[in-house]
Short mmCIF file of C-alpha atoms in Angstrom, two decimals:
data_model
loop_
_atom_site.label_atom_id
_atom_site.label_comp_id
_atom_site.label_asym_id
_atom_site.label_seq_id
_atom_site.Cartn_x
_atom_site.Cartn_y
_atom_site.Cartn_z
CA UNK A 1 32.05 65.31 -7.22
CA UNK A 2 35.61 65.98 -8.82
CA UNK A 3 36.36 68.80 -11.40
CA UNK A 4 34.62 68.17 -15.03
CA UNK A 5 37.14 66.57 -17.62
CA UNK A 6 39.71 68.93 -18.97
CA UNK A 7 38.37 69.00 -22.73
CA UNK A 8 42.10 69.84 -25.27
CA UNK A 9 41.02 67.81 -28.63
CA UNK A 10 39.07 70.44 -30.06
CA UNK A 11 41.19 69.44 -33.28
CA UNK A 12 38.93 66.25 -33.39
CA UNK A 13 35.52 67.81 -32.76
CA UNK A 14 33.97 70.38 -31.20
CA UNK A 15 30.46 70.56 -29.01
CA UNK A 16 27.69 71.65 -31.15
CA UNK A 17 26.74 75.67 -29.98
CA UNK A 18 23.77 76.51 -28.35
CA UNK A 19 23.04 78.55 -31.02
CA UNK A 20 23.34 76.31 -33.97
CA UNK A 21 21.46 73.59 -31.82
CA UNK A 22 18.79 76.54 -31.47
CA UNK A 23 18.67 77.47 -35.46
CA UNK A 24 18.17 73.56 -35.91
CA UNK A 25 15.82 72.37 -33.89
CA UNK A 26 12.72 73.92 -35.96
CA UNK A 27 14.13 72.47 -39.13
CA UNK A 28 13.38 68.79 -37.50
CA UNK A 29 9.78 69.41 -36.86
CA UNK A 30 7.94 72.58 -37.85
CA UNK A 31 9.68 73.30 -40.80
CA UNK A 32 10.53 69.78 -41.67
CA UNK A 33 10.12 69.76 -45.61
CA UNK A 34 11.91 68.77 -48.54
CA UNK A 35 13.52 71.55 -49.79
CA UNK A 36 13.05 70.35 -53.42
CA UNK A 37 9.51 70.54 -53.05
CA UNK A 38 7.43 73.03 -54.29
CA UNK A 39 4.45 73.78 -51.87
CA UNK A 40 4.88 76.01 -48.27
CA UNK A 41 6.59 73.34 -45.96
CA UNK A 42 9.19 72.75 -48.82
CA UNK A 43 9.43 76.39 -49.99
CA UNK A 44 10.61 77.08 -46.25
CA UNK A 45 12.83 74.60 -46.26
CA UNK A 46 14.59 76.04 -49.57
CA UNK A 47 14.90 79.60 -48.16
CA UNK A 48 16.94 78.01 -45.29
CA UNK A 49 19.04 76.19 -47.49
CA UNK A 50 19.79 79.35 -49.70
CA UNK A 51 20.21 81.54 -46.47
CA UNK A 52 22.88 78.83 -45.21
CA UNK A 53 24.73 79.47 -48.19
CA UNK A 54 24.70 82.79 -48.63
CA UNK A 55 25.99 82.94 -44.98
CA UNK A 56 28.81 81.12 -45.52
CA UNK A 57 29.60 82.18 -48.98
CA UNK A 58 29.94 85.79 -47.61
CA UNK A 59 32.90 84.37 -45.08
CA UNK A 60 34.98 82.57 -48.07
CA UNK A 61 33.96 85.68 -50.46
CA UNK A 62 32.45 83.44 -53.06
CA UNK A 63 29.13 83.48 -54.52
CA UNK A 64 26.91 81.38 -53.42
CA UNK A 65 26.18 78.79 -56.19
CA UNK A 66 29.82 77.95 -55.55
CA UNK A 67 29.42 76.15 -52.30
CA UNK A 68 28.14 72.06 -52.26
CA UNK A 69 26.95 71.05 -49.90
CA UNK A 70 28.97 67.91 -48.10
CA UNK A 71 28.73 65.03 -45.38
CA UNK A 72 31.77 66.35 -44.09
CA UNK A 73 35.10 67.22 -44.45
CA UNK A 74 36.22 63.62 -45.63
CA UNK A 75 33.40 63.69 -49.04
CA UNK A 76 34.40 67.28 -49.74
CA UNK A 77 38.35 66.50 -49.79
CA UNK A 78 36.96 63.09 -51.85
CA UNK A 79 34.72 65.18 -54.03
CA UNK A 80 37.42 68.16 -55.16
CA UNK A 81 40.37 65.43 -55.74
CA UNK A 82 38.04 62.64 -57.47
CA UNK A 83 36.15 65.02 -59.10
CA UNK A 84 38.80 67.10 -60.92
CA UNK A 85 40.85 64.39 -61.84
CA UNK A 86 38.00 62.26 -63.36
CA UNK A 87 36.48 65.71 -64.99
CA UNK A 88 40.03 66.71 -66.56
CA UNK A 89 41.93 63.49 -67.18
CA UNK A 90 41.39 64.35 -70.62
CA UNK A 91 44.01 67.40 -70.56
CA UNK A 92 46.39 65.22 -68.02
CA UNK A 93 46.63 63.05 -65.16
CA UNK A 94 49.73 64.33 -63.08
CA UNK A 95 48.34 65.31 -59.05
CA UNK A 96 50.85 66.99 -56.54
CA UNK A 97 49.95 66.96 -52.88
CA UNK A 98 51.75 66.68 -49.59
CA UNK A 99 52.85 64.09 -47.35
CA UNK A 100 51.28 65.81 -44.46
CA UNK A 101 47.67 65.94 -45.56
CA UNK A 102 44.82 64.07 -43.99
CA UNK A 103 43.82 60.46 -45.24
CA UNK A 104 40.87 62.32 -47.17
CA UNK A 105 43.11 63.54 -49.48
CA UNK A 106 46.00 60.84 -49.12
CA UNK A 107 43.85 57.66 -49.40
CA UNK A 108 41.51 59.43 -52.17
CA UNK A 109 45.29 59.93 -53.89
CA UNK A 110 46.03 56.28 -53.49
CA UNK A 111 42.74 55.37 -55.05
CA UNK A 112 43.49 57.66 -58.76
CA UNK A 113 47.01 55.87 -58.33
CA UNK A 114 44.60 52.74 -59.72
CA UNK A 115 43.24 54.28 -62.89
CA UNK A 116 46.61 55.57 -64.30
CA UNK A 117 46.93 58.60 -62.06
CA UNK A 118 50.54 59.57 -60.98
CA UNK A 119 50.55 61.52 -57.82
CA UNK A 120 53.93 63.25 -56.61
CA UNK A 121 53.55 63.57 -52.23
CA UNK A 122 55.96 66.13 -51.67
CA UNK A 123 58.06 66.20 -48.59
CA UNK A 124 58.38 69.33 -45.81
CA UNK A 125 61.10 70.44 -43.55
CA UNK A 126 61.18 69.70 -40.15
CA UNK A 127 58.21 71.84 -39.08
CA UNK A 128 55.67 70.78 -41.66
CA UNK A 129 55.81 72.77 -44.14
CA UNK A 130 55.95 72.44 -47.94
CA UNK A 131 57.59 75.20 -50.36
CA UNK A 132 56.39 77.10 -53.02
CA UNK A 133 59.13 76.45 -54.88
CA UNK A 134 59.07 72.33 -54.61
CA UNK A 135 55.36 72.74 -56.08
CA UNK A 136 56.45 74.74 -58.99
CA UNK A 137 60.02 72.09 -59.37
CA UNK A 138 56.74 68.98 -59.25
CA UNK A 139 54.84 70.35 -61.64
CA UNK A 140 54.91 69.02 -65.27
CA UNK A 141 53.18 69.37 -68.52
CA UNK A 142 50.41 66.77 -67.51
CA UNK A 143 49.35 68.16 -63.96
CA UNK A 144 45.87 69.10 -62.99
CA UNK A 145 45.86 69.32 -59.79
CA UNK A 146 46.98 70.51 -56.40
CA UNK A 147 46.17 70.00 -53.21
CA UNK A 148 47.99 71.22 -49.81
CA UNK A 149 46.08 71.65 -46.68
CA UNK A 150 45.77 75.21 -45.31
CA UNK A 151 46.49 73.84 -41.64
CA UNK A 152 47.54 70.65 -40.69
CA UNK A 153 45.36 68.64 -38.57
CA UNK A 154 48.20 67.37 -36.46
CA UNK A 155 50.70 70.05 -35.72
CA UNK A 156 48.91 72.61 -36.75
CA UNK A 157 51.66 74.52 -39.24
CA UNK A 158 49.98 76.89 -41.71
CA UNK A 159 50.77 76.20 -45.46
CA UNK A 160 51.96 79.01 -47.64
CA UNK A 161 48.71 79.09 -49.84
CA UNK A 162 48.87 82.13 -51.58
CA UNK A 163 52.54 81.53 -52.58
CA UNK A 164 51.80 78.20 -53.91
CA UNK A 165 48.59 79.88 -55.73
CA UNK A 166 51.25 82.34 -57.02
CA UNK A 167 53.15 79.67 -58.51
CA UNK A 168 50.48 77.83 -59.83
CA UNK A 169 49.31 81.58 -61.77
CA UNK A 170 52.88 81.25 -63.47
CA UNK A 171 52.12 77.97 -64.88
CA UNK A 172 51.88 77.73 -68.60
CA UNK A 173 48.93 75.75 -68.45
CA UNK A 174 45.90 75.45 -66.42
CA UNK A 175 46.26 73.86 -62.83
CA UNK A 176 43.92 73.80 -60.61
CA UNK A 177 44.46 74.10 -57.02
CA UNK A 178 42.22 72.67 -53.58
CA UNK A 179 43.14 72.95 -50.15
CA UNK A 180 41.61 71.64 -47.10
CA UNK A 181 40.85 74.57 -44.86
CA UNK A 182 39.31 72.40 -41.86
CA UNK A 183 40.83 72.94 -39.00
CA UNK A 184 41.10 76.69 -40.18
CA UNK A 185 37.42 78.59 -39.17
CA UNK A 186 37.81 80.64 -36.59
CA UNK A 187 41.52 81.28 -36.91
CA UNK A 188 42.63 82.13 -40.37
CA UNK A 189 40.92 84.15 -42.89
CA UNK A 190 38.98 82.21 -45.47
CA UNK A 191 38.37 84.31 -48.64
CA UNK A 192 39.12 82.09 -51.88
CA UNK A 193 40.82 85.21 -53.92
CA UNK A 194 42.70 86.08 -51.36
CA UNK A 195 44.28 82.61 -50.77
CA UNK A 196 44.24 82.13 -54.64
CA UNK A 197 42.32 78.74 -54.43
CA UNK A 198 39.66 77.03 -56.70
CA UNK A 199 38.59 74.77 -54.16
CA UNK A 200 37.91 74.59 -50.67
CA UNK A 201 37.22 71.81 -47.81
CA UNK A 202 35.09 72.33 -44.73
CA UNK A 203 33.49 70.24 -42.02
CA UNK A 204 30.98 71.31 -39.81
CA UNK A 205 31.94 69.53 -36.35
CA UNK A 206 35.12 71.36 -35.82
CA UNK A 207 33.66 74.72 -35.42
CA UNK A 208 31.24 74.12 -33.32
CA UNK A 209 28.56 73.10 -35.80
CA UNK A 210 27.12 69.43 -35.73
CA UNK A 211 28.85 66.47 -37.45
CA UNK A 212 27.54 64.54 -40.33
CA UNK A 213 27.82 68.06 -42.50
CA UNK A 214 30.57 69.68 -44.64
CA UNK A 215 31.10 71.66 -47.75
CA UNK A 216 33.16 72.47 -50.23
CA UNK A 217 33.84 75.59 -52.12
CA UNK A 218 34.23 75.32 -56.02
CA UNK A 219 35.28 78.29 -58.16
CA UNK A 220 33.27 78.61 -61.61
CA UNK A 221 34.76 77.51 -64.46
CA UNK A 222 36.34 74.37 -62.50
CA UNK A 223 35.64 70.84 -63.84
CA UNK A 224 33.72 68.58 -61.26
CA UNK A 225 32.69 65.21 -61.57
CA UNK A 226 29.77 64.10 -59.36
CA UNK A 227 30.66 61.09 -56.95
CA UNK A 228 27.19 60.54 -56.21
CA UNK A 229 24.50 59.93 -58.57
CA UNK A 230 20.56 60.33 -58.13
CA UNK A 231 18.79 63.57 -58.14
CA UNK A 232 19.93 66.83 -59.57
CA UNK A 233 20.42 68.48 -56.24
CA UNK A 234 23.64 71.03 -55.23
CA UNK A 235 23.35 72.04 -59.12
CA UNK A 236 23.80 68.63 -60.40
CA UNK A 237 26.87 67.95 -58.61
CA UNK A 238 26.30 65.99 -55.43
CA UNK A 239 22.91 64.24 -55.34
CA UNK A 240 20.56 63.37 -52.73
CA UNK A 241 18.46 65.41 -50.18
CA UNK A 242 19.93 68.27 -48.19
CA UNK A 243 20.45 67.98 -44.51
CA UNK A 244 18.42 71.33 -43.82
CA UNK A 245 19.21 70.92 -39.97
CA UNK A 246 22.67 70.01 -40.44
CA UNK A 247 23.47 72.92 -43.20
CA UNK A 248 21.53 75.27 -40.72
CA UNK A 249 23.33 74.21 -37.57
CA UNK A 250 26.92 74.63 -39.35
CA UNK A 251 26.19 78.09 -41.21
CA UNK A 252 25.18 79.42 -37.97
CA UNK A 253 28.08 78.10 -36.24
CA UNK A 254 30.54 79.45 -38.99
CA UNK A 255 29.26 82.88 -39.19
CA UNK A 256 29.88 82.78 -35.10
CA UNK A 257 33.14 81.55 -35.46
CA UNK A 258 34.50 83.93 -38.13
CA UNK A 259 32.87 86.97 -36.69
CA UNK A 260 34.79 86.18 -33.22
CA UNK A 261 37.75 85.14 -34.82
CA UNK A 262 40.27 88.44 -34.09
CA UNK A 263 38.62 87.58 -30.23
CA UNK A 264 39.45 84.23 -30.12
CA UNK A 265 42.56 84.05 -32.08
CA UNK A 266 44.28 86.52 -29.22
CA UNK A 267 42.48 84.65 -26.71
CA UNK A 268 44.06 81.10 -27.66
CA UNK A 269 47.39 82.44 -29.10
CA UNK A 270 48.16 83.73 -25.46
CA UNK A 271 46.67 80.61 -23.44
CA UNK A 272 48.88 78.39 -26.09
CA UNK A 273 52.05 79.66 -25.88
CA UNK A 274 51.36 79.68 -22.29
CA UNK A 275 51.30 76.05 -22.79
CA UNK A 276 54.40 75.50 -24.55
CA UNK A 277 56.47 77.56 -22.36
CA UNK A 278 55.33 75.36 -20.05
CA UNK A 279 55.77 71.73 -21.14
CA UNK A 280 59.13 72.73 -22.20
CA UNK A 281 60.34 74.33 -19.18
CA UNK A 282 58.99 71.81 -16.76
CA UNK A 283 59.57 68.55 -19.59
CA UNK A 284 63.28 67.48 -19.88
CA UNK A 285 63.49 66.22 -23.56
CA UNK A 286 60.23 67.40 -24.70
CA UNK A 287 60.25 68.87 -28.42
CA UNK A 288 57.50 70.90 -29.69
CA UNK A 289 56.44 69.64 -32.92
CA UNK A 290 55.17 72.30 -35.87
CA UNK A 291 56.25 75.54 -37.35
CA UNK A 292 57.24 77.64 -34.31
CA UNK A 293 54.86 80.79 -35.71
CA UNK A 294 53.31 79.32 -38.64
CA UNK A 295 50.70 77.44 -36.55
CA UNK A 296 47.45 77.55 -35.79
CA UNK A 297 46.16 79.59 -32.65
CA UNK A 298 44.88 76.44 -30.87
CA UNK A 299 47.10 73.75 -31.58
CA UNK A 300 50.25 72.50 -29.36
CA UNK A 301 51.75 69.76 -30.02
CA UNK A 302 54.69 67.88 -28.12
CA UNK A 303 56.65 65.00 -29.12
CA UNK A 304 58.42 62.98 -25.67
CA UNK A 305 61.37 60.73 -25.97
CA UNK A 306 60.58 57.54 -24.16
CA UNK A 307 56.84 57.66 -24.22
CA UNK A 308 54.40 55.47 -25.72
CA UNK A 309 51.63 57.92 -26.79
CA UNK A 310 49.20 55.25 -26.26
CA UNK A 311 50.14 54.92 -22.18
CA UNK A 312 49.91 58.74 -22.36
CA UNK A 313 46.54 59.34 -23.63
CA UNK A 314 45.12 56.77 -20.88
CA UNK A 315 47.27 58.33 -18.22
CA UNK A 316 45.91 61.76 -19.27
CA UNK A 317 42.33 60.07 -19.34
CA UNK A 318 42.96 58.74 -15.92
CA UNK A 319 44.02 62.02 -15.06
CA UNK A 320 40.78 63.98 -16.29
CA UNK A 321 42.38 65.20 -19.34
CA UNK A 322 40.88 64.71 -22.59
CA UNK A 323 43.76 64.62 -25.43
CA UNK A 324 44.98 62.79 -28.38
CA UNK A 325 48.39 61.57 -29.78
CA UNK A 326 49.90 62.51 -33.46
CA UNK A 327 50.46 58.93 -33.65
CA UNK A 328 48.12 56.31 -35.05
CA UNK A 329 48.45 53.95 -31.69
CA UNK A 330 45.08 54.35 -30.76
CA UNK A 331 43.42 53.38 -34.03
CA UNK A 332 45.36 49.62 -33.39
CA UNK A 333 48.40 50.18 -35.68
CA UNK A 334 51.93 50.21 -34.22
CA UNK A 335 52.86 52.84 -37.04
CA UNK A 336 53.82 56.19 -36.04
CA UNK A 337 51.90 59.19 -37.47
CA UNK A 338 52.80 60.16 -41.00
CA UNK A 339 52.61 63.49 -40.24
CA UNK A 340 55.68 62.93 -37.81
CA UNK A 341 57.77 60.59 -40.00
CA UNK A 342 57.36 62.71 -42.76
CA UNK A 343 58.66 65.85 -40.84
CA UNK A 344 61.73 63.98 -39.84
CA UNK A 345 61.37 62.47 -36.40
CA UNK A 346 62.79 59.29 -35.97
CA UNK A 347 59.80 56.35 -35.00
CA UNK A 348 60.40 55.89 -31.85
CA UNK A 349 60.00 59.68 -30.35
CA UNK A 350 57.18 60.03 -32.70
CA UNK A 351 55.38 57.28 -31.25
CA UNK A 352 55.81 59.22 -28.10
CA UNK A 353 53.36 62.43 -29.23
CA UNK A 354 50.67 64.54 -28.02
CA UNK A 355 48.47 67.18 -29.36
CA UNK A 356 46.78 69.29 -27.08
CA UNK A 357 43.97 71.69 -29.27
CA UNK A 358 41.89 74.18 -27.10
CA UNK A 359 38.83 75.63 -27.54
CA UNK A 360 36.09 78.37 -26.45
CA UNK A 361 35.70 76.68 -22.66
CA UNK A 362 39.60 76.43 -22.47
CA UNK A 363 40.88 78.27 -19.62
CA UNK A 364 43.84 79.45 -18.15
CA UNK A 365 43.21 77.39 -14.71
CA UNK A 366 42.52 74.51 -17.01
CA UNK A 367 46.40 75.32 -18.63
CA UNK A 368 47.94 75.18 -15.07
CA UNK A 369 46.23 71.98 -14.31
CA UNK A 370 47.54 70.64 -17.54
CA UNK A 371 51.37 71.79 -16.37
CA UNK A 372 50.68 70.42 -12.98
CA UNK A 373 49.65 66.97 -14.26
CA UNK A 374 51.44 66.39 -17.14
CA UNK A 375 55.50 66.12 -15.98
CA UNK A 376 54.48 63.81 -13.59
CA UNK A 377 52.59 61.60 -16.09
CA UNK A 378 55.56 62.00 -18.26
CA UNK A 379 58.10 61.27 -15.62
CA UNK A 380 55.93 58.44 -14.15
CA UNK A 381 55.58 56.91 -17.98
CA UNK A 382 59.72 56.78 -18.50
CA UNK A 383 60.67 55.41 -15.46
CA UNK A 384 58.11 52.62 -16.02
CA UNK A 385 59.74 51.80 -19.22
CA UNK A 386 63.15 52.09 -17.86
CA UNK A 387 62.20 49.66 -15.29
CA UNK A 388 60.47 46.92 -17.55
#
């Protein structure tokens, strides 16, 4: 038997903890009901519902009848940008977001672009980031809405939030302002006032919760248009049953992960930068992708001149190492990651990128194995291409 894979994509998903699997499990037989009905088996079914959302309200310092209840992270990104716009097109029709965010907010953009929306992408500088001061130069007499990711998905480079949310409080009219905070539980601190937000993205699967589950945080007073239509569940605004297993499983998981987040943060901040010392000591050419300190505690990612990130990955796979690439390769499109492009880096080293996220089972043996493997793969990989 060789070593178990080496698991560093914990940026895609996450296993599902033994403890939210445990707080589900009785929600799938024994207390099975519909929590809109009225007799016992229902009735218990609504007090775990409410107890999910107090639990996570009390992490983003909200009350509770300002959480929905999601699918995931991609319907509660669709739900806040949709739902404003078509709620408030009345008063204007002018969106600002990033070039950086995830297809949940970039294709939902593309979509408004249809009925008469005008969306402004704004760019960053070379490490990702967007500034305050290009929101506030965007903004015109017809915006509504913002919406800038707290932490990107792909480099991991924090957003300046609460300066955006300052210039957005300076505005002489109302704008409201949603950020997707996925990849953020269990590194960054989530309460809504204190980034200055009005609504929030989450998905279950990254923190450890199970997949197929999401919310999204909406402050009162913020226009919403439902996306879904049927019964008059989540307060009217996102019909059909509640997953009580799901919604169990992830407000276990998230009250885990923010109550160990000092814990963890130190644990992965050291075990990361132990990382990047690495690949760029022992990787001629390699470039380190991302805001330098701005970036998440977890997230490393590399671009290599000369690599096809594709070749990589399987190499890696081959290897017993369990990564992905910034670039789109392995979803059968040539195009380098947008994320990438927009930050500056020219196609062709873009195409050559790899994120490496680490989680709660990382280790630092598992790190050394990584900078043991890796140059050779890298080396291997150029003189291949050198030779064809």
């Amino acid at each position: 038997m060789g070593r178990p894979p080496i698991y560093l994509d914990y940026a895609a998903t996450a296993p599902v903890r033994p403890e939210a699997l445990a707080a589900m499990l009785p929600y799938f037989r024994e207390h099975f009901g519909n929590p809109s009905s009225i007799y016992g088996l229902g009735r218990a079914a609504r007090h775990a519902l409410d107890d999910a959302r107090d639990r996570c309200a009390s992490w983003l310092g909200c009350r509770a009848a300002d959480l929905i209840f999601t699918s995931g992270g991609t319907e509660s990104d669709n739900l806040a940008i949709l739902g404003v716009a078509f709620a408030a097109r009345a008063t204007g029709n002018h969106i600002i977001t990033t070039a950086v965010e995830h297809h949940a907010v970039l294709h939902a953009c593309d979509y408004l672009e249809k009925f008469g929306f005008e969306v402004t992408y704004l760019s960053v500088d070379s490490y990702g980031r967007v500034a305050p001061e290009a929101v506030a130069e965007a903004l015109t007499e017809r915006t509504i809405l913002v919406s800038v990711m707290l932490a990107n998905n792909e480099v991991g480079t924090i957003q300046p939030i609460p300066e955006i949310a300052a210039v957005l409080q300076r505005a002489p009219r109302r704008v409201w302002f949603h950020t997707d905070a996925v990849q953020a539980p269990g590194d960054l601190d989530l309460n809504v006032d204190a980034l200055g937000i009005d609504l929030l993205s989450l998905s279950g699967h990254k923190f450890g919760g199970p997949k197929g589950i999401g919310l999204l945080y909406v402050r009162r007073g913020t226009p919403l248009q439902p996306q879904q239509f049927g019964g008059s569940q989540e307060r009217n605004r996102r019909a059909g049953t509640e997953n009580v297993p799901a919604i169990v499983g992830m407000a276990t998981a998230f009250d885990l992960a923010m109550r160990e987040r000092e814990t963890t943060r130190t644990r992965l901040t050291r075990l990361r930068d132990q990382l990047i010392r690495g690949v760029l000591a022992r990787i001629p050419e390699a470039r380190l992708n991302g805001h330098p300190t701005e970036r998440l505690a977890n997230n490393a990612s590399f671009s290599f001149s000369g690599v096809d990130g594709e070749s990589l990955l399987m190499a890696l796979d081959l290897a017993g190492i369990a990564a992905s690439s910034g670039s789109a390769c392995t979803s059968a499109s040539l195009e380098p990651s947008h994320v990438l492009t927009a930050m500056g880096l020219p196609a062709e080293i873009a195409r050559g990128s790899l994120r490496l996220t680490l989680g709660p089972t990382t280790t630092e043996d598992e790190i050394e194995t990584v900078l043991t493997v890796l140059p050779d793969v890298v080396a291997r990989l150029r003189a291949s291409l050198v030779e064809a």
